[in-house]
């Protein structure tokens, strides 16, 4: 059965007139008759008994009528839903983002997205950088926001901006009076950072190793929020991506410009060959349009 055949069957069954059905469907009588004949041949029997005066449903036609109504209703509903999704009148988009990005730069972007597409729902998975890559690779999400992968990957990376690390010191430390600080001075203090295999930790170690220095870690944690609280309580100092500066200050720490800072691109990860849904593409476009570097501390 085809949708065209079912619509033709319903038009005749509801009017019990080929002439009326032709007008509704804008078909010639011969075209309608051929459509009904093809449907009957495909099913294996007659659906209508007709003579020169009357048209009536056979027992099999009566059985098909409620099924045909449901099929057409389901088809029309599916068609309507897909049109709404493509026109972004409804839908859902899922993305994964580093907590530092999800908690600092993402909310204003989502506000812009919601203002444009109020009926599209968004699911945000705020997970560590390594898990962002995994979720995109496993197609659990359509979009991922993370640091540029440090190793070759099959995923497509679209850079949004470059992040520079900032130094984090206790608010009451003499270091907080400085405008900027260098690595040699910062590393004289107890250093607090994330545990391996954190990308932030790896970037710090590789940056210092290239300059003949070693990262003297005395405290480590799984979460940047915990790092910020440790610094604020006077346990030591740290260095974090600039997008976390606001969070560090909210926790009671102070951020300084870091000379010869670690720099790394942050961008959107997508899986090649996996065409984005209309909703995901719309969010991707907004991410690219926003000038995120202007929201970071200079």
Backbone as numpy.savetxt, mean C-alpha at the origin, in Angstrom:
# Nx Ny Nz CAx CAy CAz Cx Cy Cz
-23.48 -20.81 -21.34 -24.32 -19.61 -21.34 -23.45 -18.37 -21.34
-23.90 -17.36 -22.06 -23.23 -16.07 -22.04 -24.16 -15.05 -21.39
-23.58 -13.94 -20.94 -24.39 -12.88 -20.35 -25.42 -12.37 -21.35
-25.00 -12.24 -22.59 -25.93 -11.79 -23.64 -27.12 -12.74 -23.76
-26.86 -14.04 -23.72 -27.94 -15.03 -23.82 -28.87 -14.96 -22.61
-28.30 -14.82 -21.42 -29.12 -14.78 -20.20 -29.98 -13.51 -20.19
-29.42 -12.38 -20.61 -30.21 -11.15 -20.68 -31.35 -11.29 -21.68
-31.07 -11.96 -22.79 -32.12 -12.18 -23.80 -33.21 -13.09 -23.23
-32.79 -14.15 -22.55 -33.76 -15.06 -21.93 -34.65 -14.31 -20.93
-34.06 -13.49 -20.08 -34.84 -12.75 -19.08 -35.80 -11.77 -19.73
-35.36 -11.10 -20.77 -36.24 -10.14 -21.45 -37.47 -10.82 -22.01
-37.28 -12.00 -22.59 -38.43 -12.73 -23.14 -39.27 -13.33 -22.01
-38.62 -13.91 -21.02 -39.35 -14.55 -19.92 -40.19 -13.56 -19.13
-39.71 -12.35 -18.94 -40.44 -11.36 -18.16 -41.59 -10.72 -18.93
-41.44 -10.62 -20.25 -42.50 -9.99 -21.06 -43.37 -11.01 -21.78
-42.85 -12.24 -21.90 -43.52 -13.30 -22.68 -43.91 -12.79 -24.06
-43.00 -11.98 -24.62 -43.22 -11.42 -25.96 -41.87 -11.17 -26.60
-41.64 -11.77 -27.75 -40.39 -11.53 -28.46 -40.32 -10.09 -28.97
-41.45 -9.54 -29.36 -41.47 -8.17 -29.90 -41.08 -7.17 -28.81
-41.68 -7.34 -27.61 -41.35 -6.43 -26.50 -39.89 -6.59 -26.09
-39.43 -7.85 -26.05 -38.03 -8.10 -25.68 -37.07 -7.48 -26.67
-37.42 -7.50 -27.95 -36.56 -6.88 -28.97 -36.42 -5.38 -28.72
-37.52 -4.73 -28.35 -37.47 -3.29 -28.07 -36.57 -3.01 -26.85
-36.69 -3.81 -25.81 -35.88 -3.60 -24.60 -34.40 -3.79 -24.87
-34.11 -4.77 -25.69 -32.70 -5.11 -25.94 -32.12 -4.41 -27.16
-32.96 -3.71 -27.92 -32.54 -3.04 -29.15 -31.93 -4.05 -30.12
-32.65 -5.17 -30.28 -32.23 -6.22 -31.20 -33.32 -6.45 -32.24
-32.92 -6.95 -33.39 -33.91 -7.37 -34.37 -34.50 -8.70 -33.89
-35.69 -9.04 -34.41 -36.33 -10.27 -33.97 -35.52 -11.49 -34.39
-34.89 -11.42 -35.55 -34.08 -12.57 -35.99 -32.86 -12.75 -35.09
-32.24 -11.63 -34.69 -31.06 -11.72 -33.81 -31.46 -12.28 -32.46
-32.62 -11.85 -31.92 -33.08 -12.36 -30.64 -33.41 -13.84 -30.74
-34.07 -14.23 -31.80 -34.44 -15.64 -31.97 -33.18 -16.52 -32.06
-32.16 -16.04 -32.76 -30.92 -16.81 -32.88 -30.22 -16.92 -31.52
-30.28 -15.86 -30.71 -29.65 -15.88 -29.39 -30.34 -16.89 -28.48
-31.69 -16.90 -28.50 -32.43 -17.85 -27.67 -32.19 -19.27 -28.16
-32.14 -19.44 -29.46 -31.91 -20.78 -30.04 -30.54 -21.31 -29.62
-29.52 -20.42 -29.66 -28.17 -20.83 -29.26 -28.14 -21.22 -27.79
-28.88 -20.49 -26.95 -28.93 -20.82 -25.53 -29.60 -22.17 -25.31
-30.70 -22.39 -26.00 -31.41 -23.66 -25.84 -30.56 -24.84 -26.33
-29.88 -24.64 -27.44 -29.03 -25.71 -27.96 -27.87 -25.99 -27.00
-27.35 -24.94 -26.41 -26.25 -25.13 -25.48 -26.68 -25.87 -24.23
-27.91 -25.62 -23.78 -28.40 -26.27 -22.56 -29.00 -27.65 -22.83
-29.41 -27.86 -24.08 -29.91 -29.18 -24.44 -31.41 -29.32 -24.50
-32.17 -28.22 -24.52 -33.62 -28.33 -24.61 -34.29 -26.98 -24.70
-35.63 -27.01 -24.90 -36.36 -25.77 -25.11 -36.69 -25.09 -23.79
-36.58 -23.78 -23.78 -36.91 -22.96 -22.61 -38.26 -22.27 -22.77
-38.72 -22.15 -24.02 -40.01 -21.52 -24.31 -40.83 -22.43 -25.21
-42.13 -22.46 -24.96 -43.06 -23.06 -25.93 -43.78 -21.89 -26.57
-43.80 -21.84 -27.88 -44.39 -20.67 -28.54 -45.08 -21.09 -29.82
-46.12 -20.32 -30.13 -46.81 -20.45 -31.41 -47.01 -19.05 -31.95
-47.86 -18.90 -32.93 -48.03 -17.59 -33.56 -48.66 -16.58 -32.61
-49.34 -17.06 -31.54 -50.04 -16.13 -30.65 -49.40 -16.00 -29.26
-48.88 -17.08 -28.74 -48.44 -17.08 -27.34 -46.99 -17.54 -27.18
-46.38 -17.02 -26.11 -45.06 -17.46 -25.67 -45.17 -17.84 -24.21
-44.70 -19.01 -23.84 -44.77 -19.46 -22.45 -43.46 -20.17 -22.09
-43.16 -20.14 -20.81 -41.97 -20.83 -20.32 -42.24 -22.32 -20.20
-41.29 -23.13 -20.59 -41.38 -24.55 -20.32 -41.03 -24.77 -18.84
-41.17 -26.01 -18.37 -40.81 -26.31 -16.98 -39.34 -26.00 -16.74
-38.50 -26.32 -17.73 -37.07 -26.02 -17.60 -36.82 -24.51 -17.60
-37.61 -23.79 -18.41 -37.50 -22.33 -18.44 -37.88 -21.72 -17.10
-38.93 -22.27 -16.47 -39.34 -21.81 -15.14 -38.23 -22.03 -14.12
-37.54 -23.16 -14.26 -36.44 -23.46 -13.33 -35.26 -22.51 -13.54
-35.02 -22.13 -14.79 -33.90 -21.25 -15.09 -34.16 -19.81 -14.66
-35.42 -19.38 -14.63 -35.75 -17.97 -14.40 -35.13 -17.40 -13.11
-35.35 -18.01 -11.93 -34.75 -17.42 -10.71 -33.22 -17.48 -10.72
-32.66 -18.53 -11.34 -31.21 -18.62 -11.45 -30.65 -17.52 -12.33
-31.35 -17.25 -13.44 -30.91 -16.21 -14.36 -30.97 -14.84 -13.69
-32.02 -14.61 -12.90 -32.12 -13.32 -12.19 -30.94 -13.12 -11.24
-30.59 -14.19 -10.51 -29.47 -14.08 -9.57 -28.15 -13.87 -10.31
-27.98 -14.60 -11.42 -26.74 -14.46 -12.19 -26.57 -13.03 -12.71
-27.63 -12.47 -13.23 -27.55 -11.11 -13.76 -27.32 -10.10 -12.64
-27.99 -10.31 -11.50 -27.79 -9.41 -10.36 -26.34 -9.47 -9.87
-25.79 -10.69 -9.77 -24.40 -10.84 -9.34 -23.44 -10.21 -10.34
-23.74 -10.43 -11.62 -22.89 -9.86 -12.66 -22.89 -8.33 -12.60
-24.09 -7.76 -12.50 -24.21 -6.29 -12.45 -23.54 -5.73 -11.20
-23.69 -6.45 -10.06 -23.05 -5.99 -8.83 -21.53 -6.02 -8.96
-21.02 -7.11 -9.55 -19.56 -7.24 -9.74 -19.05 -6.14 -10.67
-19.80 -5.90 -11.73 -19.41 -4.87 -12.69 -19.39 -3.49 -12.02
-20.43 -3.23 -11.21 -20.52 -1.95 -10.52 -19.39 -1.79 -9.51
-19.07 -2.87 -8.78 -18.00 -2.79 -7.78 -16.66 -2.52 -8.44
-16.39 -3.18 -9.57 -15.11 -2.96 -10.24 -15.01 -1.55 -10.80
-16.12 -1.02 -11.31 -16.09 0.37 -11.79 -15.78 1.32 -10.64
-16.38 1.05 -9.47 -16.13 1.90 -8.30 -14.67 1.80 -7.86
-14.11 0.58 -7.93 -12.71 0.42 -7.53 -11.78 1.15 -8.50
-12.04 1.02 -9.79 -11.18 1.69 -10.76 -11.34 3.20 -10.70
-12.51 3.68 -10.32 -12.74 5.13 -10.19 -12.42 5.61 -8.77
-11.93 4.69 -7.91 -11.54 4.98 -6.52 -12.70 5.50 -5.69
-13.92 5.04 -5.99 -15.06 5.33 -5.14 -15.13 4.32 -4.00
-14.34 3.26 -4.10 -14.20 2.30 -3.02 -12.91 1.52 -3.26
-12.51 0.69 -2.29 -11.30 -0.09 -2.47 -10.47 -0.13 -1.20
-9.32 -0.77 -1.30 -8.40 -0.89 -0.17 -6.97 -0.96 -0.69
-6.06 -0.36 0.04 -4.65 -0.44 -0.30 -3.88 -0.83 0.96
-2.91 -1.71 0.80 -2.10 -2.16 1.93 -0.64 -1.78 1.67
0.02 -1.28 2.69 1.43 -0.97 2.55 2.17 -1.29 3.85
3.46 -1.47 3.72 4.32 -1.67 4.88 5.31 -0.51 4.91
5.61 -0.03 6.11 6.53 1.10 6.23 7.30 0.99 7.53
8.54 1.44 7.52 9.34 1.49 8.74 8.60 2.32 9.79
8.64 1.90 11.06 7.93 2.66 12.10 8.32 4.14 12.12
9.60 4.43 11.87 10.05 5.82 11.88 9.36 6.64 10.79
9.12 6.02 9.63 8.41 6.71 8.55 6.91 6.71 8.82
6.39 5.54 9.24 4.96 5.41 9.47 4.46 6.36 10.55
5.30 6.61 11.56 4.87 7.44 12.66 5.17 8.92 12.50
5.98 9.28 11.50 6.39 10.68 11.36 5.95 11.33 10.06
6.28 10.75 8.93 5.98 11.37 7.65 4.73 10.84 6.97
4.31 9.63 7.33 3.17 9.02 6.64 1.82 9.65 6.98
1.52 9.98 8.25 0.18 10.51 8.56 -0.28 11.70 7.70
0.56 12.73 7.46 0.10 13.82 6.59 -0.19 13.37 5.16
0.58 12.36 4.70 0.35 11.82 3.36 -0.99 11.11 3.30
-1.29 10.32 4.34 -2.57 9.62 4.38 -3.73 10.61 4.50
-3.51 11.74 5.16 -4.55 12.77 5.25 -4.88 13.31 3.86
-3.84 13.56 3.07 -4.05 14.01 1.68 -4.79 12.95 0.87
-4.37 11.69 1.05 -5.00 10.59 0.32 -6.48 10.47 0.69
-6.80 10.55 1.99 -8.19 10.41 2.43 -9.05 11.57 1.92
-8.47 12.76 1.86 -9.22 13.91 1.35 -9.61 13.71 -0.11
-8.74 13.05 -0.87 -9.03 12.83 -2.30 -9.91 11.60 -2.52
-9.67 10.56 -1.71 -10.37 9.29 -1.91 -10.97 8.82 -0.58
-12.04 9.46 -0.13 -12.58 9.19 1.21 -13.14 7.78 1.41
-13.42 7.07 0.32 -14.03 5.74 0.45 -13.03 4.60 0.26
-11.76 4.93 0.15 -10.73 3.90 0.00 -10.06 3.68 1.36
-10.06 2.45 1.83 -9.46 2.12 3.13 -7.97 1.82 2.97
-7.21 2.15 4.00 -5.75 1.95 3.97 -5.34 1.12 5.18
-4.55 0.08 4.93 -3.98 -0.73 6.00 -2.47 -0.49 6.03
-1.96 -0.03 7.18 -0.54 0.25 7.33 0.09 -0.79 8.25
1.12 -1.45 7.76 1.90 -2.38 8.58 3.20 -1.68 8.95
3.30 -1.21 10.20 4.54 -0.54 10.61 5.48 -1.59 11.19
6.44 -1.99 10.37 7.37 -3.08 10.71 8.79 -2.62 10.41
9.77 -3.32 10.96 11.16 -2.93 10.75 11.53 -3.05 9.27
12.58 -2.34 8.91 12.99 -2.23 7.51 13.08 -3.59 6.81
13.67 -4.57 7.49 13.85 -5.89 6.87 12.51 -6.56 6.57
11.54 -6.37 7.46 10.22 -6.97 7.24 9.46 -6.28 6.12
9.72 -4.99 5.90 9.09 -4.29 4.78 9.46 -4.99 3.48
10.76 -5.29 3.33 11.22 -5.98 2.12 10.55 -7.35 1.98
10.46 -8.07 3.09 9.86 -9.40 3.05 8.39 -9.34 2.65
7.65 -8.38 3.20 6.21 -8.30 2.92 5.95 -7.92 1.47
6.82 -7.08 0.90 6.67 -6.73 -0.51 7.02 -7.93 -1.38
8.13 -8.59 -1.03 8.58 -9.75 -1.81 7.55 -10.88 -1.78
6.90 -11.08 -0.62 5.90 -12.15 -0.49 4.52 -11.71 -0.93
4.42 -10.48 -1.43 3.16 -9.92 -1.93 2.06 -9.86 -0.87
2.49 -9.67 0.38 1.52 -9.44 1.45 1.01 -8.00 1.41
1.80 -7.11 0.82 1.42 -5.71 0.64 1.78 -5.31 -0.79
1.13 -4.24 -1.26 1.43 -3.75 -2.60 2.60 -2.77 -2.61
2.72 -1.98 -1.53 3.75 -0.95 -1.46 4.56 -1.11 -0.17
5.82 -0.78 -0.24 6.66 -0.76 0.96 7.48 0.52 0.97
7.64 1.12 2.13 8.49 2.31 2.26 9.66 1.95 3.16
10.86 2.05 2.63 12.04 1.59 3.37 13.29 2.25 2.83
14.42 1.99 3.51 15.70 2.43 2.98 16.00 1.67 1.69
16.79 2.30 0.83 17.21 1.61 -0.39 17.93 0.33 -0.01
17.55 -0.81 -0.58 18.18 -2.09 -0.22 19.70 -2.02 -0.38
20.40 -2.57 0.61 21.87 -2.53 0.60 22.45 -3.63 -0.28
21.64 -4.62 -0.62 22.08 -5.70 -1.48 21.20 -5.74 -2.71
21.68 -6.42 -3.76 20.89 -6.55 -4.97 19.57 -7.25 -4.67
18.51 -6.72 -5.23 17.18 -7.30 -5.01 16.38 -7.23 -6.30
15.44 -8.13 -6.44 14.61 -8.14 -7.65 13.52 -7.07 -7.59
13.33 -6.48 -6.41 12.27 -5.48 -6.26 12.66 -4.15 -6.90
11.63 -3.40 -7.28 11.85 -2.07 -7.85 11.85 -1.04 -6.73
12.89 -0.20 -6.70 13.01 0.84 -5.67 12.87 2.20 -6.33
11.89 2.98 -5.88 11.67 4.34 -6.39 12.02 5.33 -5.29
13.15 6.05 -5.39 13.55 6.94 -4.30 12.59 8.11 -4.12
12.36 8.48 -2.86 11.53 9.63 -2.52 12.38 10.80 -2.06
13.40 10.54 -1.23 14.30 11.58 -0.74 15.49 10.90 -0.07
16.51 11.68 0.28 17.67 11.14 0.98 17.61 11.59 2.43
17.81 10.64 3.34 17.78 10.93 4.77 19.22 11.02 5.29
19.48 12.02 6.12 20.78 12.18 6.78 20.60 11.89 8.27
21.48 11.10 8.83 21.40 10.81 10.26 21.72 12.06 11.07
21.09 12.15 12.24 21.37 13.23 13.19 21.87 12.61 14.49
22.64 13.38 15.25 23.11 12.93 16.56 22.02 13.18 17.59
21.90 12.27 18.56 20.91 12.40 19.63 21.65 12.39 20.96
21.42 13.44 21.76 22.11 13.56 23.05 21.10 13.91 24.13
21.43 13.69 25.40 20.52 14.09 26.48 20.29 15.60 26.47
19.10 16.02 26.85 18.75 17.43 26.84 19.65 18.26 27.76
20.07 17.66 28.89 20.88 18.40 29.85 22.38 18.18 29.66
22.77 17.54 28.58 24.19 17.31 28.31 24.84 18.58 27.78
26.11 18.85 28.13 26.83 19.99 27.54 26.85 19.93 26.01
26.77 18.70 25.45 26.77 18.55 23.99 25.54 19.19 23.36
24.44 19.29 24.12 23.20 19.84 23.59 23.33 21.32 23.27
24.38 21.98 23.79 24.58 23.41 23.52 25.25 23.65 22.17
25.75 22.58 21.56 26.43 22.72 20.27 25.43 22.85 19.13
25.89 23.43 18.03 25.06 23.47 16.82 25.23 22.21 16.01
26.44 21.66 16.03 26.71 20.42 15.31 27.81 19.67 16.04
28.01 18.41 15.65 28.97 17.56 16.34 29.60 16.61 15.34
30.86 16.21 15.62 31.53 15.24 14.74 31.53 13.87 15.41
31.89 12.86 14.63 31.86 11.48 15.12 32.84 11.28 16.29
34.03 11.86 16.17 35.02 11.64 17.22 34.51 12.11 18.58
33.85 13.26 18.60 33.32 13.78 19.86 32.13 12.96 20.34
31.25 12.59 19.41 30.03 11.85 19.78 30.39 10.48 20.35
31.36 9.81 19.75 31.70 8.43 20.15 32.50 8.35 21.45
32.83 9.51 22.00 33.48 9.49 23.32 32.46 9.20 24.42
31.18 9.33 24.10 30.11 9.07 25.05 29.61 7.62 24.88
28.98 7.05 25.92 28.37 5.71 25.76 27.37 5.76 24.62
27.48 4.77 23.72 26.63 4.81 22.51 25.48 3.81 22.61
24.30 4.26 22.21 23.07 3.45 22.25 22.56 3.32 20.82
22.21 2.12 20.41 21.68 1.95 19.06 20.81 0.70 18.98
20.35 0.42 17.78 19.48 -0.74 17.56 20.30 -2.02 17.47
19.65 -3.14 17.77 20.32 -4.44 17.68 20.41 -4.89 16.23
21.40 -5.72 15.95 21.47 -6.36 14.64 20.28 -7.32 14.48
19.77 -7.55 13.26 20.30 -7.10 11.96 19.68 -5.79 11.48
19.34 -4.88 12.37 18.73 -3.61 11.98 19.54 -2.92 10.89
18.84 -2.41 9.89 19.51 -1.68 8.80 20.20 -0.43 9.33
19.58 0.24 10.31 20.18 1.43 10.90 21.53 1.07 11.54
21.56 -0.02 12.27 22.81 -0.46 12.92 23.87 -0.79 11.88
23.49 -1.52 10.85 24.44 -1.91 9.81 24.99 -0.68 9.09
24.13 0.29 8.80 24.60 1.50 8.11 25.59 2.27 8.96
25.31 2.38 10.26 26.24 3.07 11.16 27.60 2.37 11.18
27.58 1.05 11.34 28.84 0.31 11.44 29.65 0.41 10.15
28.98 0.28 8.99 29.69 0.33 7.72 30.25 1.73 7.46
29.49 2.77 7.83 29.94 4.14 7.63 31.20 4.41 8.45
31.21 4.00 9.70 32.36 4.24 10.57 33.55 3.37 10.19
33.27 2.13 9.80 34.36 1.22 9.40 35.11 1.78 8.20
34.36 2.40 7.26 35.00 2.98 6.08 35.91 4.15 6.45
35.74 4.69 7.65 36.55 5.83 8.12 37.52 5.39 9.21
37.70 4.09 9.35 38.66 3.57 10.30 38.21 3.67 11.75
36.91 3.75 11.98 36.38 3.85 13.33 35.46 2.66 13.62
35.25 2.43 14.89 34.38 1.33 15.32 33.24 1.89 16.16
32.07 1.26 16.06 30.90 1.71 16.83 30.96 1.11 18.23
31.21 1.92 19.28 31.35 1.39 20.64 30.00 1.27 21.35
29.25 0.23 21.03 27.90 0.09 21.55 27.92 -0.37 23.01
27.22 0.38 23.87 27.10 0.00 25.27 25.67 -0.39 25.64
24.70 0.13 24.91 23.30 -0.25 25.10 22.67 -0.45 23.73
21.81 -1.44 23.62 21.12 -1.66 22.35 19.69 -2.11 22.61
18.83 -1.85 21.61 17.41 -2.15 21.77 16.83 -2.52 20.41
15.61 -3.08 20.43 14.93 -3.41 19.17 14.18 -2.22 18.60
13.83 -1.23 19.44 12.98 -0.13 19.00 13.69 1.21 19.15
13.51 2.08 18.14 14.09 3.42 18.21 13.49 4.24 19.35
12.22 3.99 19.69 11.60 4.71 20.80 12.34 4.42 22.10
12.75 3.17 22.27 13.51 2.80 23.48 14.88 3.46 23.48
15.50 3.52 22.30 16.79 4.21 22.18 16.63 5.67 22.60
15.56 6.30 22.12 15.32 7.70 22.47 15.12 7.91 23.96
14.40 7.01 24.60 14.17 7.12 26.05 15.46 6.92 26.83
16.30 5.99 26.36 17.58 5.76 27.03 18.46 7.01 26.96
18.50 7.62 25.78 19.30 8.85 25.64 18.73 9.94 26.53
17.41 10.10 26.52 16.76 11.15 27.32 17.03 10.97 28.81
17.20 9.72 29.25 17.44 9.46 30.67 18.91 9.64 31.06
19.76 9.94 30.05 21.16 10.20 30.35 22.08 9.02 30.26
21.63 7.91 29.66 22.46 6.71 29.57 23.54 6.82 28.51
23.38 7.73 27.54 24.37 7.85 26.49 23.84 8.67 25.34
24.44 8.46 24.15 24.08 9.21 22.94 23.74 8.21 21.83
23.26 8.73 20.71 22.95 7.86 19.59 23.00 8.66 18.29
22.75 7.98 17.19 22.60 8.61 15.88 21.46 7.89 15.17
20.50 8.66 14.68 19.30 8.07 14.07 18.96 8.81 12.79
18.15 8.21 11.92 17.70 8.92 10.72 16.99 10.23 11.09
17.16 11.24 10.27 16.58 12.55 10.56 15.06 12.51 10.66
14.43 11.54 9.98 12.98 11.47 10.05 12.50 11.10 11.46
13.42 10.65 12.32 13.06 10.31 13.70 13.32 11.47 14.67
13.84 12.59 14.16 14.24 13.69 15.05 13.07 14.18 15.90
11.92 14.34 15.28 10.76 14.80 16.04 10.39 13.85 17.15
10.45 12.55 16.86 10.14 11.53 17.86 11.15 11.57 19.00
12.43 11.74 18.67 13.47 11.80 19.70 13.23 12.98 20.64
12.87 14.11 20.08 12.64 15.31 20.89 11.39 15.16 21.76
10.36 14.49 21.24 9.16 14.24 22.03 9.48 13.35 23.23
10.46 12.47 23.06 10.85 11.56 24.14 11.77 12.23 25.16
12.20 13.48 24.87 13.02 14.21 25.83 14.49 14.29 25.50
14.87 13.85 24.29 16.26 13.93 23.86 16.45 15.17 22.97
17.69 15.46 22.63 18.00 16.63 21.80 18.78 16.17 20.58
18.44 16.72 19.40 19.09 16.32 18.15 20.03 17.40 17.66
21.18 16.97 17.13 22.20 17.86 16.60 22.55 17.47 15.17
22.98 18.46 14.39 23.51 18.17 13.06 24.79 17.36 13.22
24.93 16.31 12.43 26.08 15.41 12.53 26.98 15.61 11.32
28.22 16.00 11.55 29.17 16.17 10.45 29.48 14.81 9.82
29.71 14.84 8.50 30.02 13.60 7.77 28.97 12.53 8.10
27.72 12.92 7.95 26.62 12.06 8.37 26.39 10.88 7.43
25.76 9.86 7.96 25.29 8.73 7.15 24.14 9.21 6.28
24.18 8.90 5.00 23.09 9.26 4.10 22.59 8.02 3.38
21.28 7.95 3.23 20.71 6.81 2.51 19.35 7.20 1.94
19.07 6.74 0.73 17.79 7.04 0.11 16.67 6.25 0.78
15.53 6.90 0.94 14.31 6.24 1.39 13.31 6.31 0.24
12.66 5.21 -0.03 11.76 5.21 -1.18 10.73 4.10 -1.11
10.06 3.90 -2.22 8.95 2.93 -2.32 9.44 1.67 -3.01
9.15 0.54 -2.39 9.48 -0.76 -2.96 8.23 -1.40 -3.54
8.34 -1.91 -4.74 7.25 -2.65 -5.37 7.81 -3.91 -6.01
6.94 -4.86 -6.24 7.35 -6.13 -6.84 7.19 -6.04 -8.36
8.25 -6.20 -9.13 8.14 -6.12 -10.60 7.14 -7.14 -11.14
6.38 -6.73 -12.12 5.42 -7.63 -12.74 4.11 -7.72 -12.00
4.03 -7.11 -10.81 2.79 -7.13 -10.04 2.13 -5.76 -10.19
1.23 -5.64 -11.18 0.61 -4.34 -11.46 -0.19 -3.86 -10.26
0.03 -2.60 -9.89 -0.64 -2.04 -8.72 -2.13 -1.86 -8.97
-2.91 -2.03 -7.90 -4.33 -1.71 -7.98 -4.47 -0.21 -8.17
-5.66 0.23 -8.57 -5.89 1.66 -8.77 -5.65 2.43 -7.48
-6.07 1.84 -6.34 -5.89 2.52 -5.05 -4.42 2.62 -4.68
-3.66 1.54 -4.87 -2.23 1.56 -4.56 -1.49 2.53 -5.46
-1.87 2.59 -6.73 -1.22 3.52 -7.66 -1.48 4.96 -7.25
-2.71 5.24 -6.78 -3.05 6.59 -6.35 -2.20 7.01 -5.14
-2.02 6.08 -4.18 -1.19 6.39 -3.01 0.28 6.54 -3.41
0.73 5.69 -4.31 2.10 5.77 -4.83 2.35 7.14 -5.46
1.39 7.63 -6.24 1.52 8.92 -6.90 1.63 10.06 -5.88
0.83 9.98 -4.81 0.88 11.02 -3.78 2.23 10.99 -3.05
2.74 9.80 -2.77 4.05 9.67 -2.13 5.13 10.34 -2.98
5.04 10.19 -4.29 6.03 10.78 -5.18 5.87 12.29 -5.30
4.64 12.76 -5.18 4.37 14.20 -5.34 4.80 15.01 -4.11
4.76 14.37 -2.93 5.10 15.10 -1.70 6.62 15.38 -1.65
6.97 16.60 -1.26 8.39 16.94 -1.09 8.77 16.63 0.34
9.10 15.38 0.59 9.33 14.93 1.97 10.58 15.51 2.59
11.58 15.84 1.77 12.82 16.37 2.33 12.59 17.69 3.06
11.55 18.43 2.69 11.27 19.70 3.35 10.76 19.51 4.78
10.29 18.31 5.08 9.74 18.05 6.42 10.80 17.55 7.40
12.02 17.38 6.92 13.09 16.89 7.78 13.88 18.07 8.35
14.47 17.89 9.52 15.31 18.95 10.07 16.53 19.18 9.19
16.94 20.42 9.05 18.08 20.74 8.17 19.39 20.41 8.88
